[in-house]
PDB file of C-alpha atoms in Angstrom:
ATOM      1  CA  UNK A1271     146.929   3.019 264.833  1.00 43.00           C
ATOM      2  CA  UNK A1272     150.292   3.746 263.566  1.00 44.00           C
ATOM      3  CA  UNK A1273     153.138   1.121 262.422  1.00 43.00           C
ATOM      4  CA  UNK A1274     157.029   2.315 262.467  1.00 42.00           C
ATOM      5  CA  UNK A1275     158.795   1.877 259.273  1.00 41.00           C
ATOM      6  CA  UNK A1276     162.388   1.100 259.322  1.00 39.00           C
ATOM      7  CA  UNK A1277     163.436   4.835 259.896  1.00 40.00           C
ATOM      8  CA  UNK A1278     161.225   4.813 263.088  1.00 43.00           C
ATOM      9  CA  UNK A1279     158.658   7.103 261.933  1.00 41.00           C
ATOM     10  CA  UNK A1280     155.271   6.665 262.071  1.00 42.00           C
ATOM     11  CA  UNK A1281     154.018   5.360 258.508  1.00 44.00           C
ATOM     12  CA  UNK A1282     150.700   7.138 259.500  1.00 47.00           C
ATOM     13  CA  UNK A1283     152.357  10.011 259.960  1.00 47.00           C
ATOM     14  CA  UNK A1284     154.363   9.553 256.994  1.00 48.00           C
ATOM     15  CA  UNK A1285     151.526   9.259 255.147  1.00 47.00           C
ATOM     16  CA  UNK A1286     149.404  12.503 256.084  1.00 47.00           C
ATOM     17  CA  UNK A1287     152.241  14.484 255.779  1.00 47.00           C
ATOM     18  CA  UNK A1288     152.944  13.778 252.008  1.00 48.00           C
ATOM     19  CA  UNK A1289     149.111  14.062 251.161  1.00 44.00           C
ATOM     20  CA  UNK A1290     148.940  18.001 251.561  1.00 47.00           C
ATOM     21  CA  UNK A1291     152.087  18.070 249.350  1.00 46.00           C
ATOM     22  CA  UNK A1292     150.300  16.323 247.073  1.00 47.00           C
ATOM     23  CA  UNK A1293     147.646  17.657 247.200  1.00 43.00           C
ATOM     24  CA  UNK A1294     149.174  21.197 246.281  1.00 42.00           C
ATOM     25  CA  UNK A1295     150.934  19.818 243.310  1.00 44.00           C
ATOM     26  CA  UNK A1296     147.978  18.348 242.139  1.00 45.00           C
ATOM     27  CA  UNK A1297     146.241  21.424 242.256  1.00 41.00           C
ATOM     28  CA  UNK A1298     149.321  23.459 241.000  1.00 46.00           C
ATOM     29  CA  UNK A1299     149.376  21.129 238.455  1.00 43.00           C
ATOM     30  CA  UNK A1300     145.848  21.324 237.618  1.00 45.00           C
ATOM     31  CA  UNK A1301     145.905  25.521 237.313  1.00 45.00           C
ATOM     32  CA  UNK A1302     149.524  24.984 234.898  1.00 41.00           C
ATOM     33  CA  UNK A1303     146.952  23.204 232.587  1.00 46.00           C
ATOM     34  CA  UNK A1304     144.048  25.529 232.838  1.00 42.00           C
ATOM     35  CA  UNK A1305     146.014  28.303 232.010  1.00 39.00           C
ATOM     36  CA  UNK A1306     147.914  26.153 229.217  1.00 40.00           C
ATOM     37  CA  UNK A1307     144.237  25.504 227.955  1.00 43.00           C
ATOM     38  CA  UNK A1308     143.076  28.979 228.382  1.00 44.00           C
ATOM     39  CA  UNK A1309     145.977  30.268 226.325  1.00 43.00           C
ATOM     40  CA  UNK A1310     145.495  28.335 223.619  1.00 42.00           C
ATOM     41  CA  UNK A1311     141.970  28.927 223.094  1.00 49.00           C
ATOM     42  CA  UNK A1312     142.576  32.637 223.229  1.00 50.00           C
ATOM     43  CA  UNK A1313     145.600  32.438 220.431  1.00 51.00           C
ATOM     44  CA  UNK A1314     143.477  29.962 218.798  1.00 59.00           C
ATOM     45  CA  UNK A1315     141.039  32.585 218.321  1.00 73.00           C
ATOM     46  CA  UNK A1316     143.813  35.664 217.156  1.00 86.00           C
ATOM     47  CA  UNK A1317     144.608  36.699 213.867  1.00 90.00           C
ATOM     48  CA  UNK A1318     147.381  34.448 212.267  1.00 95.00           C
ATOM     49  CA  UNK A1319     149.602  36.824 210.784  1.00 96.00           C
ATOM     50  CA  UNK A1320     151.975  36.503 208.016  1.00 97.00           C
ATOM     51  CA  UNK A1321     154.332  39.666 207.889  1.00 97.00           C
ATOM     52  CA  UNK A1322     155.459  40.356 204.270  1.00 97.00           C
ATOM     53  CA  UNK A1323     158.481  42.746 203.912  1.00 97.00           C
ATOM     54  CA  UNK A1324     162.187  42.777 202.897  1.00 95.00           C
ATOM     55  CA  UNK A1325     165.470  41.550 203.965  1.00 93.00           C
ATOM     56  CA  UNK A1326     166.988  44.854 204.243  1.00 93.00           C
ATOM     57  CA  UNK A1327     164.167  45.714 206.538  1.00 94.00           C
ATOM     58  CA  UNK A1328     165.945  46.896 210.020  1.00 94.00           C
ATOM     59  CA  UNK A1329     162.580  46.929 211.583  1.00 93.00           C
ATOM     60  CA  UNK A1330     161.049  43.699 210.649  1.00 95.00           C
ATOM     61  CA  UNK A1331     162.066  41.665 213.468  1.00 96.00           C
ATOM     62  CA  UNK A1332     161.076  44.059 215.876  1.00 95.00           C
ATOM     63  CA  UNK A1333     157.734  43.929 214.212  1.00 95.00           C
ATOM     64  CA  UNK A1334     157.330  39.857 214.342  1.00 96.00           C
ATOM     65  CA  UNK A1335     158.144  40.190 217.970  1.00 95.00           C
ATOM     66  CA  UNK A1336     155.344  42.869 218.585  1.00 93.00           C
ATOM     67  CA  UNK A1337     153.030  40.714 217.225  1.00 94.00           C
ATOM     68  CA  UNK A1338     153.839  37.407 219.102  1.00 94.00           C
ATOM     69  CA  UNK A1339     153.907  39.189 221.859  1.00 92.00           C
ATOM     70  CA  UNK A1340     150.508  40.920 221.599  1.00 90.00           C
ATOM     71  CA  UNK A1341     149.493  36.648 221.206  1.00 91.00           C
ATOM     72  CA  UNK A1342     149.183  36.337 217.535  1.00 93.00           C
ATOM     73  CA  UNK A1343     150.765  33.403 215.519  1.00 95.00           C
ATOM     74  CA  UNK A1344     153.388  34.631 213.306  1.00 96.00           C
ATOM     75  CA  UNK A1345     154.994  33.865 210.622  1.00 96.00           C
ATOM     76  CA  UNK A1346     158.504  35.111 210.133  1.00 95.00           C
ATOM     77  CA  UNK A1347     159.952  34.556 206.536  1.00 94.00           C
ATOM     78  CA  UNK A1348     163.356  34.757 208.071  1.00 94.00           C
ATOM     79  CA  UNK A1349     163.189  32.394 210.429  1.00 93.00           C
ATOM     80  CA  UNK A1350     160.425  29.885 209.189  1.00 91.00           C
ATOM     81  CA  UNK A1351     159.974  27.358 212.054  1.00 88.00           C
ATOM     82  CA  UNK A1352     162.251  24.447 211.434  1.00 82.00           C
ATOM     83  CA  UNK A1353     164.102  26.284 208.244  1.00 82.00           C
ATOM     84  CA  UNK A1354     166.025  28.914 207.563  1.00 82.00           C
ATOM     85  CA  UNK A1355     164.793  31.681 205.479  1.00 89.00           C
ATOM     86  CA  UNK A1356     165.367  31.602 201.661  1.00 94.00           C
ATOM     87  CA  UNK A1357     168.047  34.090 199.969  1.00 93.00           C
ATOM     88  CA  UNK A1358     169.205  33.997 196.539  1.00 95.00           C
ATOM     89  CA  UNK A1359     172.759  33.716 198.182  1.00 95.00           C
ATOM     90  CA  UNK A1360     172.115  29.987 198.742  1.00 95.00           C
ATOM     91  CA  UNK A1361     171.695  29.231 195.414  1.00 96.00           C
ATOM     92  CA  UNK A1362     174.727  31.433 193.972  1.00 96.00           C
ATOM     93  CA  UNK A1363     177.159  33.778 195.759  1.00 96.00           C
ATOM     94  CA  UNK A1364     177.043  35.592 192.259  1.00 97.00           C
ATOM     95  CA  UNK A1365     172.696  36.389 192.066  1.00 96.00           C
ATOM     96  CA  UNK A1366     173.153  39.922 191.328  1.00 96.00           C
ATOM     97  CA  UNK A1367     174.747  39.245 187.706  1.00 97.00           C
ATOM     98  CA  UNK A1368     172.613  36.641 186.304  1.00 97.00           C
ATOM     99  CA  UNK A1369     171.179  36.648 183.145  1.00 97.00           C
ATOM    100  CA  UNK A1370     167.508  36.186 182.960  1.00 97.00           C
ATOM    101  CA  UNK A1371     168.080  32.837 181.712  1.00 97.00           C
ATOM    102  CA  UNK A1372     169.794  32.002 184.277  1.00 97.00           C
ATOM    103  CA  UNK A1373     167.544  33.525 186.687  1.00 96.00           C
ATOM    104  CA  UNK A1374     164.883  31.416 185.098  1.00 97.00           C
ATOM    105  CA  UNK A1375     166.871  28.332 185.242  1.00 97.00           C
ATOM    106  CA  UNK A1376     167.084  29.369 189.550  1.00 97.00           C
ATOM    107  CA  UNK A1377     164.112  29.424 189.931  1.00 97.00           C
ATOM    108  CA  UNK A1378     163.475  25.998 189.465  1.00 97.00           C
ATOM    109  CA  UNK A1379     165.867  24.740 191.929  1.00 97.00           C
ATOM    110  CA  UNK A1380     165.366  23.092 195.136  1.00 96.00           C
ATOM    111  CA  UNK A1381     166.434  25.240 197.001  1.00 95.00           C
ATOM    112  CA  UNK A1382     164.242  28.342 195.665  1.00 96.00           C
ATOM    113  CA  UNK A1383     160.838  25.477 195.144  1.00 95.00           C
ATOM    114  CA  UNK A1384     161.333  24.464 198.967  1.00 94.00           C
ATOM    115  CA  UNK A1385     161.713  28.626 200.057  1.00 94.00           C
ATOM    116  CA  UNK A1386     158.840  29.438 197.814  1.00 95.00           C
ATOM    117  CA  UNK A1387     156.837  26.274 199.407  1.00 95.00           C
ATOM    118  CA  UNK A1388     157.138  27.814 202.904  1.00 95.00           C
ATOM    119  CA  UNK A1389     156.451  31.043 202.503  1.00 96.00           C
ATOM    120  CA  UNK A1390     153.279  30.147 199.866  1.00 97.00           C
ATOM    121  CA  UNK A1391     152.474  27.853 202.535  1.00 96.00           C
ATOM    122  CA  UNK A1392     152.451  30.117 205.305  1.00 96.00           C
ATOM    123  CA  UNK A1393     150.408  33.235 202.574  1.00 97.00           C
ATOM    124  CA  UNK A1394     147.908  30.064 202.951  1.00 98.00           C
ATOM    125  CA  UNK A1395     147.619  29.491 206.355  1.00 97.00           C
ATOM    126  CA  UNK A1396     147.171  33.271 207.575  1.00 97.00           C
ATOM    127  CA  UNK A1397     144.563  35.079 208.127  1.00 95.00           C
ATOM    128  CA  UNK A1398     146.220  39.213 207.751  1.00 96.00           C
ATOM    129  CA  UNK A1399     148.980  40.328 205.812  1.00 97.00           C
ATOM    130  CA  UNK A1400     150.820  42.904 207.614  1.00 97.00           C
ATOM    131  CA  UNK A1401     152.713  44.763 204.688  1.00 97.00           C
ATOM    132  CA  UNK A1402     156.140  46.658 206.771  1.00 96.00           C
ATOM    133  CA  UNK A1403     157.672  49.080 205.001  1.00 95.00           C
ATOM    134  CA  UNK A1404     159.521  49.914 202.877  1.00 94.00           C
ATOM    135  CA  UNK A1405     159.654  46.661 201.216  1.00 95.00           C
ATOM    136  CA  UNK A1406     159.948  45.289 197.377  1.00 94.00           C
ATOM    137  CA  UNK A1407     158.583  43.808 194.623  1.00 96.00           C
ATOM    138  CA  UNK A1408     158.266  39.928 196.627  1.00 96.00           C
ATOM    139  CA  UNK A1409     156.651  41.457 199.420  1.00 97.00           C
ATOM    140  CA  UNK A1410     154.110  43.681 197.083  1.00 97.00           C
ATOM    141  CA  UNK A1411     153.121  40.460 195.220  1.00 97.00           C
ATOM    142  CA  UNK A1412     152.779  38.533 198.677  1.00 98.00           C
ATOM    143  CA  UNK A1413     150.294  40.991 200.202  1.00 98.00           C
ATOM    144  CA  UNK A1414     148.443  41.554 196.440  1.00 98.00           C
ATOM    145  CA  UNK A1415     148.079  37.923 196.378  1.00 98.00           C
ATOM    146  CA  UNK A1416     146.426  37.889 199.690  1.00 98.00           C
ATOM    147  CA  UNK A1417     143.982  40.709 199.340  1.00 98.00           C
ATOM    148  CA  UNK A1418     143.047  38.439 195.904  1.00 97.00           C
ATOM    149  CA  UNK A1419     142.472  35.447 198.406  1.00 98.00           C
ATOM    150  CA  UNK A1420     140.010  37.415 200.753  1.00 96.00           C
ATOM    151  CA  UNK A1421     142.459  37.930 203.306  1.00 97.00           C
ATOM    152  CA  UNK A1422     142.864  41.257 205.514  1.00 95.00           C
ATOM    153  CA  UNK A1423     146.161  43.320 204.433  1.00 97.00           C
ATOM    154  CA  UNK A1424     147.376  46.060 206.558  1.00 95.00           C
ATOM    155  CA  UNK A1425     150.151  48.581 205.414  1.00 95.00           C
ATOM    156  CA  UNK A1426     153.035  49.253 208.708  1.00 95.00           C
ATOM    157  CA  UNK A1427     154.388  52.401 207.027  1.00 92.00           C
ATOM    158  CA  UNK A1428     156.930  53.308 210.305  1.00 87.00           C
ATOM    159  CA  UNK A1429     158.146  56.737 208.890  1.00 85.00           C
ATOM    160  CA  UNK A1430     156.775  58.651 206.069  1.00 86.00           C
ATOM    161  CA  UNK A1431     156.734  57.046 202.692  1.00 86.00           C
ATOM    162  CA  UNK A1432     155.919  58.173 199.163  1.00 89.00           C
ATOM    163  CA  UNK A1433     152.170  58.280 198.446  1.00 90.00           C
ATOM    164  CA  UNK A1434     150.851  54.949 196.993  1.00 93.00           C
ATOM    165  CA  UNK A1435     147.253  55.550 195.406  1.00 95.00           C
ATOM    166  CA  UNK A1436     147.113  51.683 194.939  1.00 95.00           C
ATOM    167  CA  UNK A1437     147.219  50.827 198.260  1.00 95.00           C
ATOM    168  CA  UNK A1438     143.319  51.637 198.095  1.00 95.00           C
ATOM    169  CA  UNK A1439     143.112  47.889 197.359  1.00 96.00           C
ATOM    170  CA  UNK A1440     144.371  46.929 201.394  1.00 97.00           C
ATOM    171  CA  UNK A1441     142.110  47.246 204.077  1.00 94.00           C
ATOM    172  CA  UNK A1442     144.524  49.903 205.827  1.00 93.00           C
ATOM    173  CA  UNK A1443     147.217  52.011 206.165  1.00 94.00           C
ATOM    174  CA  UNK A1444     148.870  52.755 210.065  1.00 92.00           C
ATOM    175  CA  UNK A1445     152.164  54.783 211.328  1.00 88.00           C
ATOM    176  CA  UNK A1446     152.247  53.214 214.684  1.00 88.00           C
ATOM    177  CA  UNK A1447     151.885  49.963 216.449  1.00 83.00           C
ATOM    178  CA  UNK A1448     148.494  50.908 217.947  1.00 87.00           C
ATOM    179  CA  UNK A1449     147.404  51.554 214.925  1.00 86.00           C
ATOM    180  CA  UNK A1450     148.390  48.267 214.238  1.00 89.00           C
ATOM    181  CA  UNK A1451     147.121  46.928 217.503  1.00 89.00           C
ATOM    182  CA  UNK A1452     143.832  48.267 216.678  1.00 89.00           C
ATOM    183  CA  UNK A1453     143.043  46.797 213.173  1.00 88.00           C
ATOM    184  CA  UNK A1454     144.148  43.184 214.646  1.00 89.00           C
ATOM    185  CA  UNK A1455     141.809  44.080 217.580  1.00 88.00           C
ATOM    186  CA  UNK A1456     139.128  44.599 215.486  1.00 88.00           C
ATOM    187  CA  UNK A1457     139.828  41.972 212.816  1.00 87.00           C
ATOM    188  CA  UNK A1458     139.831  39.029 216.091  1.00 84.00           C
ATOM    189  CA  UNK A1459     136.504  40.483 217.369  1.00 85.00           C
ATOM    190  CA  UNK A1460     135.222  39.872 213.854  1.00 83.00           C
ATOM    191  CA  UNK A1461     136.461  36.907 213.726  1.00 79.00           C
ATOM    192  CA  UNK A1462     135.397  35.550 217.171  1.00 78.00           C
ATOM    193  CA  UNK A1463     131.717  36.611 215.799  1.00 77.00           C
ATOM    194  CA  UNK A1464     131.394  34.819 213.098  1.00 62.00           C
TER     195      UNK A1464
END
């Protein structure tokens, strides 16, 4: 039996209507958070990748945003999440023409400690080092460091580059981004073994 409400509907009526509506957001809501969980066990499982190159890199973005997109964690020394990325700049317009006293002395400010934090921090935290070239000396010691701390290192050499013999020590050397693709592939199956 069925009362009217004050619009003159039926509250029973009323009533059964709204269930199927919830009912659909219920479930709507219910597949949002499956596939919410799903993701993050998958990324959970992905290589967390910290990609060591240089400022003057034109192609480094590009290659942070191939990564994320492929699912991977990544961290971007340029845009470090919550910071912006460290440059010598921010200590002193001037960097180019210190002495190296003075580029001792730089080293040791807050600014450079709280840059060199973040990105040691991140070097930590990952579990590749994809080395884009061409890079420099920072990025060289970055990815040297991490093949001394048992980590994976790839070399993203985009066009062709002078010979390094050295680069023996990294676990790789690729041209193109399924090369790079394919060495993360294999690097989460390995890990997702284990």
């Amino acid at each position: 039996r069925s009362s009217s409400s004050p619009s003159g509907r039926s509250s029973t009526s009323s009533k059964e209507s709204a269930c199927p509506a919830r009912l659909v957001s219920f479930c709507s809501c219910v597949s949002l958070r499956l596939l919410i969980i799903f993701n993050l066990e998958r990324n959970k499982n992905m290589a967390k990748i910290y990609v060591a190159s240089s400022w003057r890199n034109q192609h480094q973005p590009q290659v942070v945003s191939f990564l994320r997109e492929q699912g991977h964690e990544v961290y971007d020394f340029r845009h470090p999440a919550g910071k912006t990325g460290f440059q010598w700049s921010q200590i002193d317009e001037d960097w180019r023409n210190w002495s190296t006293d003075q580029y001792r002395a730089a080293l040791e400010h807050p600014i450079a400690q709280a840059g060199f934090k973040s990105d040691f921090d991140a070097m930590q935290w990952a579990d590749v080092c994809v080395l884009v070239l061409p890079c420099g000396r920072s990025a060289h010691s970055e990815a040297g460091w991490m093949k001394g701390a048992g980590k994976k290192v790839i070399v993203y050499q985009i066009w062709e580059e002078e010979p390094e013999l050295m680069y023996k020590l990294f676990d790789g050397v690729c041209s193109m981004g399924v090369g790079l693709q394919m060495f993360l592939a294999e690097f989460d199956k390995e890990k997702n073994n284990v």
